[in-house]
Short mmCIF file of C-alpha atoms in Angstrom, two decimals:
data_model
loop_
_atom_site.label_atom_id
_atom_site.label_comp_id
_atom_site.label_asym_id
_atom_site.label_seq_id
_atom_site.Cartn_x
_atom_site.Cartn_y
_atom_site.Cartn_z
CA MET A 9 0.00 0.00 0.00
CA LYS A 10 1.29 3.43 -0.93
CA LEU A 11 -0.08 6.89 -0.35
CA LYS A 12 -0.56 9.08 -3.39
CA GLN A 13 2.29 11.56 -3.57
CA GLY A 14 1.14 15.12 -3.01
CA SER A 15 -2.12 14.10 -1.37
CA PHE A 16 -3.07 15.66 1.94
CA LEU A 17 -2.26 12.52 3.97
CA TRP A 18 1.12 12.34 2.33
CA TYR A 19 2.09 15.55 4.12
CA LEU A 20 1.18 14.21 7.56
CA TYR A 21 3.61 12.31 9.73
CA LEU A 22 3.61 10.17 12.84
CA ASP A 23 5.64 10.71 15.94
CA LYS A 24 8.26 7.96 15.62
CA LEU A 25 8.19 7.01 19.27
CA TYR A 26 4.46 6.84 19.98
CA CYS A 27 3.24 6.41 16.40
CA LEU A 28 0.54 9.04 16.79
CA LEU A 29 -0.23 12.32 15.06
CA SER A 30 0.73 15.62 16.63
CA VAL A 31 -1.97 18.05 17.75
CA ARG A 32 -1.43 20.23 14.68
CA ASN A 33 -1.79 17.25 12.38
CA VAL A 34 -4.92 16.15 14.18
CA LYS A 35 -6.38 19.63 13.82
CA ALA A 36 -5.72 19.52 10.09
CA LEU A 37 -7.19 16.04 9.90
CA VAL A 38 -10.33 17.18 11.69
CA GLU A 39 -10.79 19.93 9.11
CA TYR A 40 -10.25 17.43 6.31
CA PHE A 41 -12.79 15.03 7.78
CA HIS A 42 -15.21 17.90 8.16
CA LEU A 43 -14.80 18.70 4.45
CA LEU A 44 -15.64 15.12 3.50
CA ASP A 45 -18.58 14.96 5.92
CA VAL A 46 -21.04 16.03 3.26
CA HIS A 47 -24.24 15.07 5.07
CA ARG A 48 -23.22 16.69 8.36
CA LYS A 49 -23.48 13.53 10.38
CA LYS A 50 -19.85 13.55 11.55
CA THR A 51 -19.41 10.28 9.66
CA LEU A 52 -18.45 8.99 6.23
CA ASN A 53 -20.67 6.44 4.58
CA ASP A 54 -19.28 3.55 2.54
CA VAL A 55 -19.40 5.43 -0.80
CA LEU A 56 -17.56 8.48 0.49
CA PHE A 57 -15.10 6.25 2.34
CA TYR A 58 -14.42 4.21 -0.78
CA HIS A 59 -13.76 7.24 -2.95
CA PHE A 60 -11.55 8.81 -0.30
CA LEU A 61 -9.38 5.72 0.09
CA HIS A 62 -9.34 5.07 -3.63
CA HIS A 63 -8.14 8.61 -4.24
CA VAL A 64 -5.34 8.71 -1.66
CA THR A 65 -4.01 5.13 -1.84
CA ASP A 66 -3.48 2.36 -4.38
CA LEU A 67 -5.76 -0.10 -2.56
CA LYS A 68 -8.17 -2.18 -4.60
CA ARG A 69 -11.93 -2.25 -4.18
CA ASN A 70 -12.04 -5.50 -2.17
CA GLN A 71 -9.23 -4.26 0.10
CA ILE A 72 -11.10 -1.01 0.73
CA THR A 73 -14.20 -3.00 1.59
CA ILE A 74 -12.20 -5.11 4.05
CA VAL A 75 -10.82 -1.96 5.67
CA PHE A 76 -14.29 -0.45 5.92
CA ASN A 77 -15.71 -3.58 7.58
CA MET A 78 -12.74 -3.66 9.94
CA LEU A 79 -13.27 -0.04 11.03
CA ASP A 80 -17.03 -0.15 11.20
CA TRP A 81 -16.77 -1.81 14.59
CA ASN A 82 -20.26 -0.69 15.60
CA ALA A 83 -21.73 -2.09 12.37
CA VAL A 84 -23.62 1.11 11.58
CA GLY A 85 -22.42 1.38 7.99
CA GLU A 86 -20.54 4.61 8.66
CA ILE A 87 -17.09 5.62 9.84
CA GLY A 88 -16.69 8.25 12.55
CA PHE A 89 -13.65 10.40 13.23
CA ASP A 90 -12.14 7.97 15.78
CA GLN A 91 -12.03 5.20 13.21
CA PHE A 92 -10.84 7.64 10.55
CA TYR A 93 -7.98 8.75 12.79
CA MET A 94 -7.03 5.12 13.46
CA LEU A 95 -6.98 4.40 9.74
CA VAL A 96 -4.78 7.40 8.99
CA CYS A 97 -2.30 6.28 11.67
CA ILE A 98 -2.17 2.78 10.18
CA LEU A 99 -1.66 4.16 6.66
CA LEU A 100 1.08 6.51 7.81
CA ALA A 101 2.79 3.76 9.82
CA GLN A 102 2.96 1.64 6.69
CA GLU A 103 4.06 4.53 4.52
CA ASN A 104 6.92 5.35 6.92
CA HIS A 105 7.86 1.71 7.63
CA LEU A 106 6.84 1.87 11.26
CA GLU A 107 4.58 -1.21 11.28
CA GLU A 108 6.39 -3.07 14.07
CA GLN A 109 6.53 0.00 16.23
CA PHE A 110 2.91 0.82 15.59
CA ILE A 111 1.73 -2.68 16.49
CA PHE A 112 3.92 -2.65 19.60
CA ARG A 113 2.69 0.77 20.77
CA HIS A 114 -0.96 0.11 19.98
CA SER A 115 -1.23 -3.63 20.45
CA ARG A 116 -4.63 -3.46 22.13
CA PRO A 117 -6.49 -1.52 19.41
CA VAL A 118 -4.75 -3.52 16.69
CA PHE A 119 -5.76 -6.77 18.37
CA GLU A 120 -9.35 -5.56 18.60
CA LEU A 121 -9.32 -4.61 14.94
CA LEU A 122 -7.97 -8.01 13.91
CA ASP A 123 -10.49 -9.76 16.15
CA LEU A 124 -13.32 -9.27 13.68
CA ASP A 125 -15.67 -11.79 15.30
CA GLY A 126 -15.15 -10.46 18.82
CA GLU A 127 -14.00 -13.81 20.15
CA LEU A 128 -10.97 -12.29 21.91
CA LYS A 129 -8.75 -14.59 19.87
CA ILE A 130 -7.21 -14.22 16.43
CA GLY A 131 -6.24 -16.95 14.03
CA PRO A 132 -3.97 -17.05 10.99
CA SER A 133 -6.87 -16.13 8.73
CA ASN A 134 -7.21 -12.77 10.52
CA PHE A 135 -3.59 -11.97 9.82
CA HIS A 136 -3.86 -13.07 6.20
CA MET A 137 -6.87 -10.87 5.65
CA TYR A 138 -5.13 -7.74 6.87
CA ASN A 139 -1.67 -8.51 5.62
CA PHE A 140 -1.80 -5.59 3.16
CA LEU A 141 -2.24 -3.22 6.14
CA PHE A 142 0.01 -4.61 8.83
CA LYS A 143 2.59 -6.40 6.67
CA ILE A 144 3.18 -9.38 8.93
CA LYS A 145 5.30 -11.72 6.81
CA LYS A 146 4.62 -15.43 6.39
CA GLN A 147 7.75 -16.46 8.26
CA GLN A 148 6.81 -14.12 11.07
CA LEU A 149 3.36 -15.70 11.22
CA ARG A 150 4.85 -19.19 11.44
CA ASP A 151 7.18 -18.06 14.22
CA LEU A 152 4.25 -16.35 15.87
CA TYR A 153 2.18 -19.49 16.17
CA HIS A 154 5.12 -21.70 16.88
CA ASP A 155 6.59 -19.59 19.67
CA PHE A 156 3.66 -17.72 21.16
CA ASP A 157 0.67 -20.02 20.95
CA ILE A 158 1.10 -21.02 24.57
CA THR A 159 -2.43 -22.37 24.94
CA GLY A 160 -1.93 -24.51 21.86
CA ASP A 161 -5.27 -23.81 20.23
CA CYS A 162 -3.71 -22.33 17.07
CA ARG A 163 -5.17 -18.97 17.99
CA LEU A 164 -3.71 -16.09 19.94
CA ASN A 165 -5.35 -14.35 22.86
CA TYR A 166 -4.31 -10.80 23.72
CA LYS A 167 -1.46 -11.73 26.07
CA GLU A 168 0.10 -14.02 23.50
CA PHE A 169 -0.28 -11.33 20.88
CA LYS A 170 1.33 -8.77 23.19
CA LEU A 171 4.33 -11.06 23.71
CA PHE A 172 4.64 -11.37 19.96
CA THR A 173 4.66 -7.57 19.54
CA ILE A 174 7.39 -7.20 22.17
CA PHE A 175 9.46 -9.89 20.50
CA SER A 176 9.07 -8.48 17.01
CA MET A 177 9.89 -5.00 18.30
CA ASN A 178 13.15 -6.28 19.84
CA LYS A 179 13.98 -8.05 16.61
CA TYR A 180 13.25 -4.89 14.62
CA GLN A 181 15.52 -2.81 16.87
CA GLU A 182 18.31 -5.35 16.55
CA SER A 183 18.00 -5.37 12.78
CA GLN A 184 18.12 -1.56 12.77
CA LYS A 185 21.31 -1.64 14.85
CA ALA A 186 22.84 -4.21 12.52
CA VAL A 187 21.99 -2.03 9.52
CA GLU A 188 23.56 0.99 11.15
CA GLU A 189 26.69 -0.98 11.98
CA GLU A 190 26.93 -2.22 8.41
CA LYS A 191 26.72 1.34 7.18
CA ALA A 192 29.43 2.39 9.60
CA LEU A 193 31.74 -0.49 8.55
CA PRO A 194 32.68 0.77 5.02
CA GLU A 195 33.47 4.19 6.49
CA LYS A 196 35.80 2.55 9.03
CA LYS A 197 37.44 0.53 6.29
CA VAL A 198 37.96 3.62 4.13
CA SER A 199 39.49 5.51 7.04
CA GLN A 200 41.73 2.52 7.84
CA VAL A 201 42.88 2.35 4.22
CA ASN A 202 43.68 6.05 4.26
CA VAL A 203 45.67 5.67 7.46
CA SER A 204 47.63 2.71 6.08
CA GLN A 205 48.28 4.58 2.82
CA ARG A 206 49.62 7.52 4.73
CA GLU A 207 51.79 5.26 6.83
CA SER A 208 53.18 3.54 3.76
CA LEU A 209 53.94 6.90 2.14
CA LEU A 210 55.65 8.11 5.26
CA GLY A 211 57.58 4.88 5.38
CA ILE A 212 58.81 5.43 1.78
CA ASN A 213 59.76 9.04 2.60
CA HIS A 214 61.66 7.97 5.70
CA PHE A 215 63.47 5.33 3.65
CA GLU A 216 64.38 7.83 0.95
CA SER A 217 65.45 10.72 3.13
CA PRO A 218 68.53 9.19 4.78
CA SER A 219 69.95 8.26 1.35
CA ARG A 220 69.74 11.91 0.31
CA MET B 26 5.50 68.55 26.81
CA GLU B 27 4.86 65.51 24.68
CA GLU B 28 8.31 64.17 25.28
CA LYS B 29 8.17 64.24 29.09
CA PRO B 30 5.56 61.53 29.56
CA PHE B 31 7.42 59.34 27.08
CA LYS B 32 10.72 59.85 28.90
CA ALA B 33 9.15 59.22 32.29
CA LEU B 34 7.48 56.07 31.11
CA ALA B 35 10.59 54.83 29.38
CA LYS B 36 12.48 55.17 32.60
CA SER B 37 9.73 53.57 34.63
CA SER B 38 9.32 49.85 34.97
CA GLY B 39 8.37 48.56 31.60
CA HIS B 40 5.36 50.42 30.32
CA ARG B 41 6.23 52.22 27.17
CA GLY B 42 5.05 54.37 24.36
CA SER B 43 1.86 55.69 25.86
CA GLY B 44 1.45 59.30 25.02
CA LYS B 45 -1.31 61.11 23.30
CA SER B 46 -3.29 59.35 20.71
CA SER B 47 -1.49 60.54 17.59
CA PRO B 48 -0.99 58.08 14.69
CA HIS B 49 2.71 57.98 15.41
CA ASP B 50 2.05 56.92 19.00
CA ILE B 51 -0.49 54.28 18.00
CA ARG B 52 2.05 52.81 15.62
CA ASN B 53 4.55 52.61 18.43
CA LEU B 54 1.97 50.94 20.63
CA CYS B 55 1.17 48.47 17.86
CA THR B 56 4.88 47.75 17.49
CA THR B 57 5.36 47.09 21.19
CA ALA B 58 2.24 44.93 21.28
CA THR B 59 3.45 42.77 18.42
CA GLN B 60 6.91 42.53 19.89
CA SER B 61 5.30 40.76 22.80
CA GLN B 62 3.42 38.36 20.53
CA PRO B 63 5.02 35.15 19.36
CA LYS B 64 6.23 35.05 15.77
CA LEU B 65 3.76 34.09 13.12
CA ASN B 66 4.69 32.13 10.04
CA VAL B 67 1.59 33.03 8.03
CA PRO B 68 1.83 36.26 6.04
CA LEU B 69 -1.08 38.50 6.83
CA PRO B 70 -2.66 38.94 3.35
CA THR B 71 -2.95 35.18 2.79
CA VAL B 72 -4.79 34.59 6.06
CA ARG B 73 -7.76 36.72 5.13
CA GLU B 74 -10.46 34.68 3.40
CA ASP B 75 -13.31 37.18 3.16
CA SER B 76 -13.06 40.16 0.87
CA GLU B 77 -15.32 42.08 3.28
CA LEU B 78 -12.67 42.05 5.96
CA GLU B 79 -10.16 43.69 3.66
CA GLY B 80 -12.48 46.51 2.69
CA SER B 81 -13.33 47.45 6.23
CA SER B 82 -9.90 47.51 7.79
CA VAL B 83 -7.28 48.55 5.27
CA GLY B 84 -5.69 50.92 7.74
CA SER B 85 -5.28 48.25 10.35
CA THR B 86 -3.82 45.92 7.72
CA THR B 87 -1.08 48.38 6.90
CA CYS B 88 -0.55 48.95 10.59
CA TRP B 89 -0.23 45.22 11.23
CA SER B 90 1.98 44.53 8.22
CA TYR B 91 4.32 47.28 9.42
CA ASN B 92 4.20 45.85 12.90
CA GLN B 93 4.80 42.29 11.78
CA LYS B 94 7.97 43.42 10.07
CA ALA B 95 8.91 45.38 13.15
CA GLY B 96 8.19 42.33 15.25
CA HIS B 97 10.39 40.16 13.05
CA ASP B 98 13.17 42.68 12.64
CA SER B 99 13.43 43.89 16.17
CA ASP B 100 13.35 40.72 18.16
CA GLY B 101 15.26 42.12 21.02
CA GLY B 102 13.35 45.39 20.95
CA TRP B 103 11.18 44.40 23.88
CA GLU B 104 14.15 43.54 25.99
CA GLU B 105 16.12 46.58 24.90
CA SER B 106 13.51 49.06 26.07
CA ASP B 107 12.79 47.16 29.23
CA ASP B 108 14.62 48.59 32.16
CA GLY B 109 15.21 46.36 35.10
CA GLU B 110 12.17 44.18 34.71
CA ASP B 111 12.04 40.40 34.86
CA LYS B 112 12.23 39.67 31.17
CA ASP B 113 12.10 35.92 31.51
CA SER B 114 8.89 35.90 33.47
CA PHE B 115 7.19 38.13 30.97
CA LYS B 116 4.77 36.24 28.74
CA PRO B 117 3.05 37.78 25.70
CA GLU B 118 -0.41 37.11 27.13
CA GLU B 119 0.46 38.90 30.36
CA LEU B 120 1.37 42.17 28.62
CA ASP B 121 -1.94 43.86 29.23
CA GLU B 122 -2.30 42.55 32.77
CA HIS B 123 1.22 43.66 33.64
CA ALA B 124 0.68 47.10 32.18
CA LEU B 125 -2.60 47.44 34.01
CA MET B 126 -0.99 46.40 37.27
CA GLU B 127 1.71 49.00 36.77
CA LEU B 128 -0.88 51.65 36.14
CA GLU B 129 -2.65 50.73 39.35
CA MET B 130 0.63 50.79 41.25
CA ARG B 131 1.52 54.17 39.84
CA ARG B 132 -1.88 55.55 40.66
CA GLY B 133 -1.87 54.11 44.14
CA SER B 134 1.66 54.92 45.18
CA SER B 135 2.08 58.24 46.92
CA LEU B 136 5.86 58.19 46.72
CA GLY B 137 5.94 57.22 43.09
CA GLY B 138 8.18 54.51 41.62
CA PRO B 139 11.90 54.55 42.44
CA LEU B 140 12.71 55.00 38.77
CA GLU B 141 10.35 57.91 38.18
CA GLU B 142 11.76 61.37 37.95
CA ASP B 143 8.63 63.41 37.24
CA ASP B 144 7.59 66.10 39.64
CA SER B 145 3.83 66.12 39.24
CA LYS B 146 1.37 63.28 39.76
CA THR B 147 -1.12 64.81 37.36
CA ASP B 148 1.10 64.15 34.36
CA ASP B 149 1.32 60.52 35.41
CA GLU B 150 -2.40 60.25 35.87
CA LYS B 151 -3.00 61.72 32.44
CA SER B 152 -0.54 59.41 30.81
CA SER B 153 -1.92 56.40 32.67
CA SER B 154 -5.48 57.18 31.59
CA VAL B 155 -4.36 57.60 28.00
CA SER B 156 -2.37 54.39 28.19
CA SER B 157 -5.34 52.49 29.59
CA LEU B 158 -7.34 53.72 26.62
CA ASN B 159 -4.62 52.49 24.30
CA ILE B 160 -4.45 49.14 26.07
CA SER B 161 -8.15 48.65 25.55
CA LYS B 162 -7.50 49.23 21.87
CA HIS B 163 -4.95 46.41 21.99
CA THR B 164 -7.33 43.79 23.34
CA PRO B 165 -9.05 43.00 20.03
CA HIS B 166 -5.62 42.74 18.39
CA ARG B 167 -4.57 40.05 20.81
CA ALA B 168 -7.71 38.04 20.16
CA TYR B 169 -7.13 38.48 16.46
CA TRP B 170 -3.61 37.09 16.67
CA VAL B 171 -4.72 34.20 18.86
CA GLU B 172 -7.32 33.29 16.28
CA GLN B 173 -4.86 33.60 13.44
CA GLN B 174 -2.44 31.28 15.22
CA SER B 175 -5.04 28.56 15.55
CA ARG B 176 -5.97 28.69 11.87
CA LEU B 177 -4.51 26.30 9.34
CA PRO B 178 -2.13 27.73 6.76
CA LEU B 179 -3.87 28.74 3.57
CA PRO B 180 -1.88 26.48 1.21
CA LEU B 181 -2.89 23.49 3.31
CA THR B 182 -6.53 24.56 3.30
CA GLU B 183 -6.40 24.90 -0.47
CA LEU B 184 -4.87 21.46 -0.86
CA MET B 185 -7.52 19.93 1.39
CA GLU B 186 -10.39 21.63 -0.42
CA ASN B 187 -9.11 20.72 -3.87
CA GLU B 188 -8.64 17.12 -2.86
CA ALA B 189 -12.05 16.98 -1.18
CA LEU B 190 -13.63 18.39 -4.34
CA GLU B 191 -12.06 15.69 -6.49
CA ILE B 192 -13.17 12.95 -4.11
CA LEU B 193 -16.70 14.30 -3.76
CA THR B 194 -17.11 14.78 -7.52
CA LYS B 195 -16.37 11.11 -8.03
CA ALA B 196 -18.69 10.23 -5.16
CA LEU B 197 -21.44 12.25 -6.83
CA ARG B 198 -21.17 10.09 -9.93
CA SER B 199 -21.55 6.99 -7.77
CA TYR B 200 -24.57 8.52 -5.99
CA ARG B 201 -26.23 9.33 -9.31
CA SER B 202 -25.63 5.88 -10.72
CA GLU B 203 -26.61 3.99 -7.55
CA ILE B 204 -29.42 5.96 -5.95
CA GLY B 205 -30.41 8.29 -8.77
CA ARG B 206 -30.24 12.03 -9.44
CA ASP B 207 -33.45 12.85 -7.60
CA HIS B 208 -32.52 11.29 -4.29
CA PHE B 209 -32.16 13.87 -1.52
CA LEU B 210 -28.64 12.64 -0.66
CA THR B 211 -27.55 13.18 -4.26
CA LYS B 212 -29.00 16.68 -4.25
CA GLN B 213 -27.39 17.43 -0.90
CA LEU B 214 -24.01 16.32 -2.20
CA GLN B 215 -24.46 18.33 -5.37
CA ARG B 216 -25.30 21.50 -3.42
CA TYR B 217 -22.32 20.93 -1.15
CA ILE B 218 -19.94 20.56 -4.09
CA GLU B 219 -21.28 23.74 -5.65
CA GLY B 220 -20.81 25.58 -2.35
CA LEU B 221 -17.22 24.35 -2.10
CA LYS B 222 -16.50 25.48 -5.66
CA ARG B 223 -17.97 28.89 -5.01
CA ARG B 224 -15.89 29.31 -1.86
CA ARG B 225 -12.76 28.25 -3.71
CA ASN B 226 -13.41 30.66 -6.58
CA LYS B 227 -14.09 33.49 -4.17
CA ARG B 228 -10.81 32.87 -2.41
CA LEU B 229 -8.94 32.73 -5.70
CA GLN B 230 -10.45 36.05 -6.73
CA VAL B 231 -9.45 37.60 -3.42
CA MET B 232 -5.87 36.35 -3.81
CA VAL B 233 -5.65 37.70 -7.35
CA ILE B 234 -6.73 41.13 -6.13
#
């Protein structure tokens, strides 16, 4: 999923630590929602919601329908500002590659969104359905059920899910550190080469000078 | 005679520029008021959305544009003219309250302030009454700036409205095809889109002018 470049949402950003919008961004988002709220009900119906998401992202029709059903947690056929705000945060987290952090910081609401049937447990099918939003990879899913399905019922309750988010967050941070170290390595090598070159030049000069 | 009150006030604890109500003095008062306000990133002409506002208050616009420049250029101006006051504790919103308190102190004190050098109390009373008048003139300005600070920048508003128009125009086609042209929701959406377009055109005309 990608946001359309130059669209209004494209200019918003999440706080990297808490994965939430700033007050200014929320204020702008409120105004934007108000503009789309044509019928003055403080909600967007399915048609307006579809056209909004179709305009600002590259999601397909069936994916937009899945997102709408996920957010319409009261089953009223309309999306209020709370759900709209949640959606924008999810979209921005994906756009800025902050999925792990977002799921870690907001594990409870994410769990409730994935738990479509309200059974307080989520199975692999839930993850598959929303894979385009939360980008949980297949290998991660396998690890998830292998390592965290403590009850053994092939479904995760909230505590198991929370453990998974903590684990994946640690893994993400380690991978980030490794990436940073890899970036730093070539610079070290270059500096080492320069030092050795200088030393070798100095060595040649020292060798030459006594003969003169 | 005009200079004395200014000198006395300049030497006193922090209240400045309150003389007689000549245009020059008002400009100084505007300048000092804006110096106490936080910096604004939005240029004044772009914030105005209604053409009516511009017609009614051209003078104040020029006053404020001058003052905004003064506020930007002379950042330390507030501190420079402040003699011996707690600069750090001074907040922009407390300007009027502080000035009013000083006026009350000056009126109430029989000895006068330690920094004052004027002989007569009557001059002080006159200047304080004039300054209180001028402060009351400032109050709407402060509310104006507070409102302007809470507004969204105009380029962002334009972007939002343009995008909303595109989305709603496509939604209107869906409404017409799914529920028909005569449905009240379709008509409501159509009227809303027309209203948005009119507002956008009006704003574009104002900006061109």
